[in-house]
PDB file of C-alpha atoms and ligand atoms in Angstrom:
ATOM      1  CA  MET A   1       1.643 -15.670  55.351  1.00 60.00           C
ATOM      2  CA  ARG A   2       4.879 -16.966  56.860  1.00 75.00           C
ATOM      3  CA  LEU A   3       3.686 -20.468  56.333  1.00 81.00           C
ATOM      4  CA  PHE A   4       3.103 -20.493  52.657  1.00 88.00           C
ATOM      5  CA  PRO A   5       5.808 -21.340  50.097  1.00 92.00           C
ATOM      6  CA  ASP A   6       6.572 -18.852  47.229  1.00 92.00           C
ATOM      7  CA  ALA A   7       6.335 -21.643  44.852  1.00 92.00           C
ATOM      8  CA  MET A   8       5.359 -25.157  44.352  1.00 91.00           C
ATOM      9  CA  SER A   9       6.821 -27.803  42.023  1.00 92.00           C
ATOM     10  CA  PRO A  10       6.216 -31.413  41.595  1.00 91.00           C
ATOM     11  CA  SER A  11       9.570 -32.483  42.245  1.00 95.00           C
ATOM     12  CA  ALA A  12      13.020 -30.788  43.034  1.00 97.00           C
ATOM     13  CA  TYR A  13      14.030 -32.597  39.912  1.00 97.00           C
ATOM     14  CA  ASP A  14      11.351 -30.342  37.874  1.00 95.00           C
ATOM     15  CA  ILE A  15      12.477 -27.102  38.805  1.00 96.00           C
ATOM     16  CA  ASP A  16      13.751 -24.802  36.309  1.00 95.00           C
ATOM     17  CA  TYR A  17      16.942 -23.881  37.771  1.00 97.00           C
ATOM     18  CA  GLY A  18      18.519 -22.343  34.953  1.00 96.00           C
ATOM     19  CA  TYR A  19      15.832 -19.695  35.004  1.00 95.00           C
ATOM     20  CA  LEU A  20      16.140 -18.828  38.590  1.00 96.00           C
ATOM     21  CA  TYR A  21      20.230 -18.665  38.024  1.00 97.00           C
ATOM     22  CA  ASP A  22      19.634 -15.917  35.316  1.00 96.00           C
ATOM     23  CA  ARG A  23      17.358 -14.200  37.756  1.00 94.00           C
ATOM     24  CA  GLY A  24      20.241 -13.753  40.103  1.00 96.00           C
ATOM     25  CA  TYR A  25      19.996 -16.737  42.364  1.00 97.00           C
ATOM     26  CA  ARG A  26      23.286 -18.397  43.379  1.00 98.00           C
ATOM     27  CA  GLY A  27      22.687 -20.492  46.454  1.00 98.00           C
ATOM     28  CA  ILE A  28      20.220 -23.630  46.631  1.00 98.00           C
ATOM     29  CA  ILE A  29      19.328 -25.211  50.126  1.00 98.00           C
ATOM     30  CA  PHE A  30      17.969 -28.585  49.825  1.00 98.00           C
ATOM     31  CA  ASP A  31      16.186 -30.799  52.451  1.00 98.00           C
ATOM     32  CA  ILE A  32      17.075 -34.264  51.807  1.00 98.00           C
ATOM     33  CA  ASP A  33      14.537 -36.850  53.287  1.00 95.00           C
ATOM     34  CA  ASN A  34      11.516 -36.937  50.647  1.00 94.00           C
ATOM     35  CA  THR A  35      12.783 -34.001  48.612  1.00 97.00           C
ATOM     36  CA  LEU A  36      15.995 -35.569  46.888  1.00 98.00           C
ATOM     37  CA  VAL A  37      15.528 -39.200  47.715  1.00 97.00           C
ATOM     38  CA  GLU A  38      13.177 -41.288  49.739  1.00 93.00           C
ATOM     39  CA  HIS A  39      13.194 -41.192  53.399  1.00 90.00           C
ATOM     40  CA  ASN A  40      16.645 -42.212  54.860  1.00 90.00           C
ATOM     41  CA  GLU A  41      17.664 -43.585  51.346  1.00 94.00           C
ATOM     42  CA  PRO A  42      21.342 -43.209  50.191  1.00 95.00           C
ATOM     43  CA  ALA A  43      22.202 -40.523  47.551  1.00 97.00           C
ATOM     44  CA  THR A  44      20.877 -41.592  43.961  1.00 97.00           C
ATOM     45  CA  GLU A  45      22.511 -41.206  40.645  1.00 97.00           C
ATOM     46  CA  LYS A  46      19.667 -38.746  39.873  1.00 97.00           C
ATOM     47  CA  ALA A  47      20.599 -36.544  43.130  1.00 98.00           C
ATOM     48  CA  CYS A  48      24.169 -36.629  42.227  1.00 98.00           C
ATOM     49  CA  LEU A  49      23.623 -35.624  38.620  1.00 98.00           C
ATOM     50  CA  LEU A  50      21.319 -32.806  39.824  1.00 98.00           C
ATOM     51  CA  VAL A  51      23.700 -31.393  42.329  1.00 98.00           C
ATOM     52  CA  ARG A  52      26.586 -31.284  39.794  1.00 98.00           C
ATOM     53  CA  LYS A  53      24.613 -29.928  36.909  1.00 98.00           C
ATOM     54  CA  LEU A  54      23.629 -27.153  39.357  1.00 98.00           C
ATOM     55  CA  GLN A  55      27.373 -26.374  40.544  1.00 98.00           C
ATOM     56  CA  ASP A  56      28.435 -26.515  36.995  1.00 98.00           C
ATOM     57  CA  THR A  57      25.625 -23.810  36.330  1.00 97.00           C
ATOM     58  CA  GLY A  58      27.544 -21.780  39.093  1.00 98.00           C
ATOM     59  CA  TYR A  59      25.156 -22.370  41.947  1.00 98.00           C
ATOM     60  CA  ARG A  60      26.474 -23.282  45.354  1.00 98.00           C
ATOM     61  CA  VAL A  61      24.578 -25.883  46.887  1.00 98.00           C
ATOM     62  CA  SER A  62      23.991 -27.128  50.445  1.00 98.00           C
ATOM     63  CA  VAL A  63      21.521 -29.685  52.024  1.00 98.00           C
ATOM     64  CA  VAL A  64      20.082 -28.580  55.404  1.00 98.00           C
ATOM     65  CA  SER A  65      18.484 -31.377  57.485  1.00 97.00           C
ATOM     66  CA  ASN A  66      17.027 -31.951  60.856  1.00 97.00           C
ATOM     67  CA  ASN A  67      18.418 -35.548  60.796  1.00 96.00           C
ATOM     68  CA  ARG A  68      21.885 -36.788  62.460  1.00 96.00           C
ATOM     69  CA  GLU A  69      25.160 -36.020  61.161  1.00 97.00           C
ATOM     70  CA  PRO A  70      26.052 -39.633  59.879  1.00 97.00           C
ATOM     71  CA  ARG A  71      23.135 -39.586  57.529  1.00 97.00           C
ATOM     72  CA  VAL A  72      23.498 -36.018  56.437  1.00 98.00           C
ATOM     73  CA  LYS A  73      27.135 -36.152  56.090  1.00 98.00           C
ATOM     74  CA  LYS A  74      27.181 -39.530  54.306  1.00 98.00           C
ATOM     75  CA  PHE A  75      24.496 -38.071  51.649  1.00 98.00           C
ATOM     76  CA  ALA A  76      26.317 -34.764  51.250  1.00 98.00           C
ATOM     77  CA  ASP A  77      29.654 -36.304  50.456  1.00 98.00           C
ATOM     78  CA  ALA A  78      28.171 -38.733  47.856  1.00 98.00           C
ATOM     79  CA  VAL A  79      26.434 -35.863  46.029  1.00 98.00           C
ATOM     80  CA  GLY A  80      29.453 -33.461  46.527  1.00 98.00           C
ATOM     81  CA  CYS A  81      27.933 -30.535  48.409  1.00 98.00           C
ATOM     82  CA  ASP A  82      28.002 -28.723  51.663  1.00 98.00           C
ATOM     83  CA  TYR A  83      25.705 -29.552  54.743  1.00 98.00           C
ATOM     84  CA  VAL A  84      24.171 -28.556  57.838  1.00 98.00           C
ATOM     85  CA  TYR A  85      22.714 -31.467  60.136  1.00 98.00           C
ATOM     86  CA  LYS A  86      20.323 -31.126  63.126  1.00 98.00           C
ATOM     87  CA  ALA A  87      19.392 -27.837  61.865  1.00 98.00           C
ATOM     88  CA  GLY A  88      16.640 -27.239  64.021  1.00 97.00           C
ATOM     89  CA  LYS A  89      14.058 -26.355  61.152  1.00 97.00           C
ATOM     90  CA  PRO A  90      11.761 -24.353  61.445  1.00 95.00           C
ATOM     91  CA  GLY A  91      14.454 -22.286  63.166  1.00 96.00           C
ATOM     92  CA  SER A  92      16.501 -20.140  61.043  1.00 97.00           C
ATOM     93  CA  GLY A  93      20.079 -21.262  62.216  1.00 98.00           C
ATOM     94  CA  GLY A  94      20.632 -24.107  59.901  1.00 98.00           C
ATOM     95  CA  TYR A  95      19.616 -21.896  57.036  1.00 98.00           C
ATOM     96  CA  ARG A  96      21.837 -18.929  58.070  1.00 98.00           C
ATOM     97  CA  LYS A  97      24.867 -21.302  58.594  1.00 98.00           C
ATOM     98  CA  ALA A  98      24.451 -23.061  55.115  1.00 98.00           C
ATOM     99  CA  MET A  99      24.466 -19.257  53.695  1.00 98.00           C
ATOM    100  CA  GLU A 100      27.350 -18.454  55.524  1.00 98.00           C
ATOM    101  CA  ILE A 101      29.280 -21.543  54.297  1.00 98.00           C
ATOM    102  CA  MET A 102      28.290 -21.127  50.574  1.00 98.00           C
ATOM    103  CA  GLY A 103      28.743 -17.248  50.676  1.00 98.00           C
ATOM    104  CA  THR A 104      25.249 -16.439  49.687  1.00 98.00           C
ATOM    105  CA  GLY A 105      22.779 -14.200  51.247  1.00 98.00           C
ATOM    106  CA  MET A 106      18.967 -13.678  51.708  1.00 97.00           C
ATOM    107  CA  LYS A 107      18.382 -12.384  48.293  1.00 96.00           C
ATOM    108  CA  ASP A 108      20.146 -14.822  46.088  1.00 98.00           C
ATOM    109  CA  THR A 109      19.549 -18.092  48.161  1.00 98.00           C
ATOM    110  CA  PHE A 110      16.353 -20.315  48.079  1.00 98.00           C
ATOM    111  CA  ALA A 111      15.311 -23.402  49.889  1.00 98.00           C
ATOM    112  CA  VAL A 112      13.587 -26.514  48.440  1.00 98.00           C
ATOM    113  CA  GLY A 113      11.721 -28.852  50.503  1.00 97.00           C
ATOM    114  CA  ASP A 114       8.612 -31.184  50.951  1.00 95.00           C
ATOM    115  CA  GLN A 115       7.548 -30.066  54.332  1.00 93.00           C
ATOM    116  CA  LEU A 116       5.457 -27.095  55.208  1.00 92.00           C
ATOM    117  CA  PHE A 117       6.350 -26.950  59.115  1.00 91.00           C
ATOM    118  CA  THR A 118       9.849 -27.347  58.820  1.00 95.00           C
ATOM    119  CA  ASP A 119      11.401 -26.586  55.353  1.00 97.00           C
ATOM    120  CA  ILE A 120       8.735 -23.936  54.152  1.00 95.00           C
ATOM    121  CA  TRP A 121       8.269 -22.431  57.500  1.00 95.00           C
ATOM    122  CA  GLY A 122      12.144 -22.376  58.358  1.00 97.00           C
ATOM    123  CA  ALA A 123      12.939 -20.426  54.966  1.00 97.00           C
ATOM    124  CA  SER A 124      10.292 -17.812  55.852  1.00 95.00           C
ATOM    125  CA  ASN A 125      11.692 -17.488  59.362  1.00 95.00           C
ATOM    126  CA  THR A 126      15.069 -16.885  57.548  1.00 97.00           C
ATOM    127  CA  GLY A 127      13.644 -14.483  55.082  1.00 96.00           C
ATOM    128  CA  ILE A 128      14.568 -16.636  52.105  1.00 97.00           C
ATOM    129  CA  ARG A 129      12.509 -17.771  49.207  1.00 96.00           C
ATOM    130  CA  SER A 130      11.142 -21.448  49.201  1.00 96.00           C
ATOM    131  CA  VAL A 131       9.685 -23.917  46.674  1.00 95.00           C
ATOM    132  CA  MET A 132       7.645 -26.562  48.129  1.00 94.00           C
ATOM    133  CA  VAL A 133       8.029 -29.972  46.196  1.00 94.00           C
ATOM    134  CA  HIS A 134       5.626 -33.215  46.693  1.00 91.00           C
ATOM    135  CA  ARG A 135       7.056 -35.797  48.817  1.00 90.00           C
ATOM    136  CA  ILE A 136       8.999 -38.541  47.079  1.00 89.00           C
ATOM    137  CA  ALA A 137       7.740 -41.590  49.002  1.00 76.00           C
ATOM    138  CA  SER A 138       4.682 -42.215  51.268  1.00 63.00           C
ATOM    139  CA  HIS A 139       6.137 -44.164  53.781  1.00 64.00           C
ATOM    140  CA  GLU A 140       7.025 -41.912  56.662  1.00 62.00           C
ATOM    141  CA  GLU A 141       7.662 -41.845  60.405  1.00 69.00           C
ATOM    142  CA  ILE A 142       4.207 -41.223  62.183  1.00 72.00           C
ATOM    143  CA  GLN A 143       5.005 -37.935  63.523  1.00 69.00           C
ATOM    144  CA  ILE A 144       5.546 -36.578  59.852  1.00 70.00           C
ATOM    145  CA  HIS A 145       2.404 -38.503  58.715  1.00 71.00           C
ATOM    146  CA  LEU A 146       0.328 -36.493  61.316  1.00 77.00           C
ATOM    147  CA  LYS A 147       1.515 -32.972  60.302  1.00 76.00           C
ATOM    148  CA  ARG A 148       0.548 -33.915  56.865  1.00 79.00           C
ATOM    149  CA  ILE A 149      -2.998 -33.392  57.572  1.00 83.00           C
ATOM    150  CA  PRO A 150      -2.832 -29.567  58.561  1.00 84.00           C
ATOM    151  CA  GLU A 151      -0.406 -29.327  55.755  1.00 83.00           C
ATOM    152  CA  THR A 152      -2.507 -30.597  53.019  1.00 85.00           C
ATOM    153  CA  LEU A 153      -5.176 -27.966  54.542  1.00 84.00           C
ATOM    154  CA  ILE A 154      -2.791 -25.105  54.013  1.00 84.00           C
ATOM    155  CA  LYS A 155      -1.659 -26.253  50.714  1.00 82.00           C
ATOM    156  CA  GLY A 156      -5.130 -26.440  49.701  1.00 84.00           C
ATOM    157  CA  ILE A 157      -5.733 -22.646  50.967  1.00 83.00           C
ATOM    158  CA  TYR A 158      -2.701 -21.682  49.072  1.00 83.00           C
ATOM    159  CA  ILE A 159      -3.675 -23.068  45.917  1.00 83.00           C
ATOM    160  CA  LEU A 160      -7.005 -21.531  46.288  1.00 82.00           C
ATOM    161  CA  LEU A 161      -5.471 -18.119  46.735  1.00 82.00           C
ATOM    162  CA  TYR A 162      -2.669 -18.256  44.311  1.00 79.00           C
ATOM    163  CA  GLY A 163      -3.226 -21.230  41.914  1.00 78.00           C
ATOM    164  CA  LYS A 164      -0.348 -23.428  41.283  1.00 71.00           C
ATOM    165  CA  ARG A 165       2.231 -20.981  41.349  1.00 76.00           C
ATOM    166  CA  GLY A 166       5.400 -22.142  39.744  1.00 77.00           C
ATOM    167  CA  GLU A 167       9.126 -21.463  40.339  1.00 75.00           C
ATOM    168  CA  ARG A 168       9.131 -18.720  37.547  1.00 72.00           C
ATOM    169  CA  GLU A 169       7.055 -16.780  40.268  1.00 73.00           C
ATOM    170  CA  LEU A 170       9.416 -16.943  42.866  1.00 72.00           C
ATOM    171  CA  LEU A 171      10.972 -13.446  42.465  1.00 62.00           C
TER     172      LEU A 171
HETATM  173 MG1   MG B 201      11.759 -33.725  54.071  1.00 91.51          MG
END
Protein backbone atom coordinates (compact mmCIF):
# COMPACT_ATOMS: atom_id res chain seq x y z
CA MET A 1 0.00 0.00 0.00
CA ARG A 2 1.31 3.43 -0.95
CA LEU A 3 0.76 4.95 2.47
CA PHE A 4 2.90 2.40 4.27
CA PRO A 5 6.55 3.05 5.06
CA ASP A 6 9.04 0.36 4.09
CA ALA A 7 10.46 0.33 7.60
CA MET A 8 10.12 2.04 10.95
CA SER A 9 12.69 3.28 13.43
CA PRO A 10 12.40 4.95 16.83
CA SER A 11 14.46 7.88 15.52
CA ALA A 12 16.53 9.13 12.60
CA TYR A 13 19.51 8.76 14.94
CA ASP A 14 18.93 5.03 15.47
CA ILE A 15 18.95 3.86 11.86
CA ASP A 16 21.79 1.52 10.89
CA TYR A 17 23.04 3.62 7.98
CA GLY A 18 26.24 1.61 7.62
CA TYR A 19 24.23 -1.50 6.90
CA LEU A 20 22.16 0.30 4.28
CA TYR A 21 25.30 1.72 2.67
CA ASP A 22 26.66 -1.80 2.37
CA ARG A 23 23.40 -2.80 0.70
CA GLY A 24 23.95 -0.18 -1.99
CA TYR A 25 22.16 2.94 -0.79
CA ARG A 26 23.95 6.20 -1.59
CA GLY A 27 21.44 9.01 -1.11
CA ILE A 28 19.39 9.97 1.94
CA ILE A 29 16.54 12.46 1.96
CA PHE A 30 15.64 13.73 5.39
CA ASP A 31 12.63 15.64 6.56
CA ILE A 32 13.72 18.33 9.07
CA ASP A 33 10.96 19.19 11.52
CA ASN A 34 10.35 16.52 14.13
CA THR A 35 12.65 14.16 12.22
CA LEU A 36 16.12 15.65 12.74
CA VAL A 37 15.22 18.37 15.26
CA GLU A 38 12.15 19.66 17.03
CA HIS A 39 9.70 21.68 14.98
CA ASN A 40 11.32 24.97 13.86
CA GLU A 41 14.37 24.43 16.06
CA PRO A 42 17.80 25.26 14.65
CA ALA A 43 20.30 22.57 13.72
CA THR A 44 21.72 20.78 16.73
CA GLU A 45 25.21 19.41 17.27
CA LYS A 46 23.66 15.94 17.06
CA ALA A 47 22.17 16.67 13.63
CA CYS A 48 25.44 18.13 12.36
CA LEU A 49 27.39 15.10 13.58
CA LEU A 50 24.95 12.68 11.96
CA VAL A 51 25.11 14.38 8.57
CA ARG A 52 28.90 14.58 8.71
CA LYS A 53 29.14 10.91 9.66
CA LEU A 54 26.88 9.94 6.76
CA GLN A 55 28.88 12.02 4.31
CA ASP A 56 32.12 10.48 5.61
CA THR A 57 30.55 7.08 4.98
CA GLY A 58 30.00 8.08 1.37
CA TYR A 59 26.37 9.11 1.38
CA ARG A 60 24.94 12.17 -0.32
CA VAL A 61 22.50 13.86 2.04
CA SER A 62 19.66 16.27 1.35
CA VAL A 63 16.87 17.75 3.42
CA VAL A 64 13.51 18.06 1.68
CA SER A 65 10.96 20.16 3.52
CA ASN A 66 7.62 21.79 2.87
CA ASN A 67 8.82 24.66 5.03
CA ARG A 68 9.97 27.99 3.56
CA GLU A 69 13.44 28.76 2.26
CA PRO A 70 14.84 30.75 5.22
CA ARG A 71 14.16 27.85 7.59
CA VAL A 72 15.33 25.10 5.25
CA LYS A 73 18.43 26.84 3.89
CA LYS A 74 19.60 27.90 7.34
CA PHE A 75 19.28 24.35 8.60
CA ALA A 76 20.93 22.79 5.55
CA ASP A 77 23.82 25.26 5.67
CA ALA A 78 24.35 24.54 9.35
CA VAL A 79 24.53 20.78 8.89
CA GLY A 80 26.25 21.07 5.51
CA CYS A 81 23.91 19.24 3.16
CA ASP A 82 21.80 19.91 0.06
CA TYR A 83 18.22 21.11 0.41
CA VAL A 84 14.87 21.52 -1.29
CA TYR A 85 12.37 23.94 0.29
CA LYS A 86 8.62 24.24 -0.31
CA ALA A 87 8.91 20.69 -1.57
CA GLY A 88 5.18 20.11 -1.97
CA LYS A 89 5.21 16.74 -0.23
CA PRO A 90 3.38 14.36 -0.71
CA GLY A 91 4.07 15.33 -4.30
CA SER A 92 7.19 13.76 -5.79
CA GLY A 93 8.71 16.96 -7.21
CA GLY A 94 10.84 17.82 -4.18
CA TYR A 95 12.20 14.31 -3.84
CA ARG A 96 13.07 14.13 -7.53
CA LYS A 97 14.80 17.48 -7.34
CA ALA A 98 16.86 16.31 -4.36
CA MET A 99 17.93 13.15 -6.21
CA GLU A 100 18.92 15.27 -9.18
CA ILE A 101 21.09 17.47 -6.93
CA MET A 102 22.63 14.45 -5.19
CA GLY A 103 23.12 12.51 -8.40
CA THR A 104 21.36 9.47 -6.99
CA GLY A 105 18.46 7.44 -8.31
CA MET A 106 15.28 5.74 -7.21
CA LYS A 107 17.03 2.48 -6.40
CA ASP A 108 19.80 3.86 -4.19
CA THR A 109 17.97 6.67 -2.37
CA PHE A 110 15.70 6.43 0.65
CA ALA A 111 13.71 8.96 2.64
CA VAL A 112 13.46 9.41 6.41
CA GLY A 113 10.54 11.28 7.92
CA ASP A 114 8.03 11.47 10.74
CA GLN A 115 4.82 12.15 8.82
CA LEU A 116 2.85 9.54 6.96
CA PHE A 117 0.82 11.92 4.79
CA THR A 118 3.76 14.02 3.64
CA ASP A 119 7.12 12.25 4.02
CA ILE A 120 6.14 8.62 3.58
CA TRP A 121 3.40 9.11 1.02
CA GLY A 122 5.72 11.44 -0.89
CA ALA A 123 8.45 8.80 -0.98
CA SER A 124 5.96 6.25 -2.26
CA ASN A 125 4.76 8.65 -4.93
CA THR A 126 8.37 9.09 -6.00
CA GLY A 127 9.03 5.36 -6.03
CA ILE A 128 11.72 5.43 -3.35
CA ARG A 129 11.92 3.55 -0.05
CA SER A 130 11.12 5.19 3.23
CA VAL A 131 11.79 4.85 6.93
CA MET A 132 9.22 6.34 9.25
CA VAL A 133 10.53 7.64 12.57
CA HIS A 134 8.73 8.75 15.71
CA ARG A 135 8.35 12.51 15.93
CA ILE A 136 10.85 14.21 18.19
CA ALA A 137 8.49 16.60 19.97
CA SER A 138 4.83 16.68 20.78
CA HIS A 139 4.10 20.39 20.39
CA GLU A 140 2.90 20.86 16.84
CA GLU A 141 0.69 23.02 14.73
CA ILE A 142 -2.95 22.02 14.94
CA GLN A 143 -3.23 20.85 11.31
CA ILE A 144 -0.35 18.44 11.83
CA HIS A 145 -1.88 17.32 15.09
CA LEU A 146 -5.15 16.45 13.36
CA LYS A 147 -3.35 14.33 10.79
CA ARG A 148 -1.82 12.31 13.62
CA ILE A 149 -5.15 10.61 14.30
CA PRO A 150 -5.54 8.72 10.98
CA GLU A 151 -1.76 8.40 10.95
CA THR A 152 -1.76 6.52 14.25
CA LEU A 153 -4.51 4.28 12.89
CA ILE A 154 -2.58 3.43 9.71
CA LYS A 155 0.59 2.89 11.73
CA GLY A 156 -1.33 0.48 13.93
CA ILE A 157 -2.54 -1.47 10.89
CA TYR A 158 0.99 -1.53 9.52
CA ILE A 159 2.39 -2.96 12.74
CA LEU A 160 -0.39 -5.57 12.79
CA LEU A 161 0.42 -6.60 9.22
CA TYR A 162 4.19 -6.42 9.23
CA GLY A 163 5.26 -6.17 12.84
CA LYS A 164 7.90 -3.63 13.78
CA ARG A 165 9.83 -3.91 10.56
CA GLY A 166 13.17 -2.20 10.95
CA GLU A 167 15.48 -0.63 8.41
CA ARG A 168 17.28 -3.93 7.79
CA GLU A 169 14.22 -5.00 5.83
CA LEU A 170 14.28 -1.94 3.63
CA LEU A 171 15.51 -3.88 0.60
MG1 LIG B 1 8.28 16.44 9.95
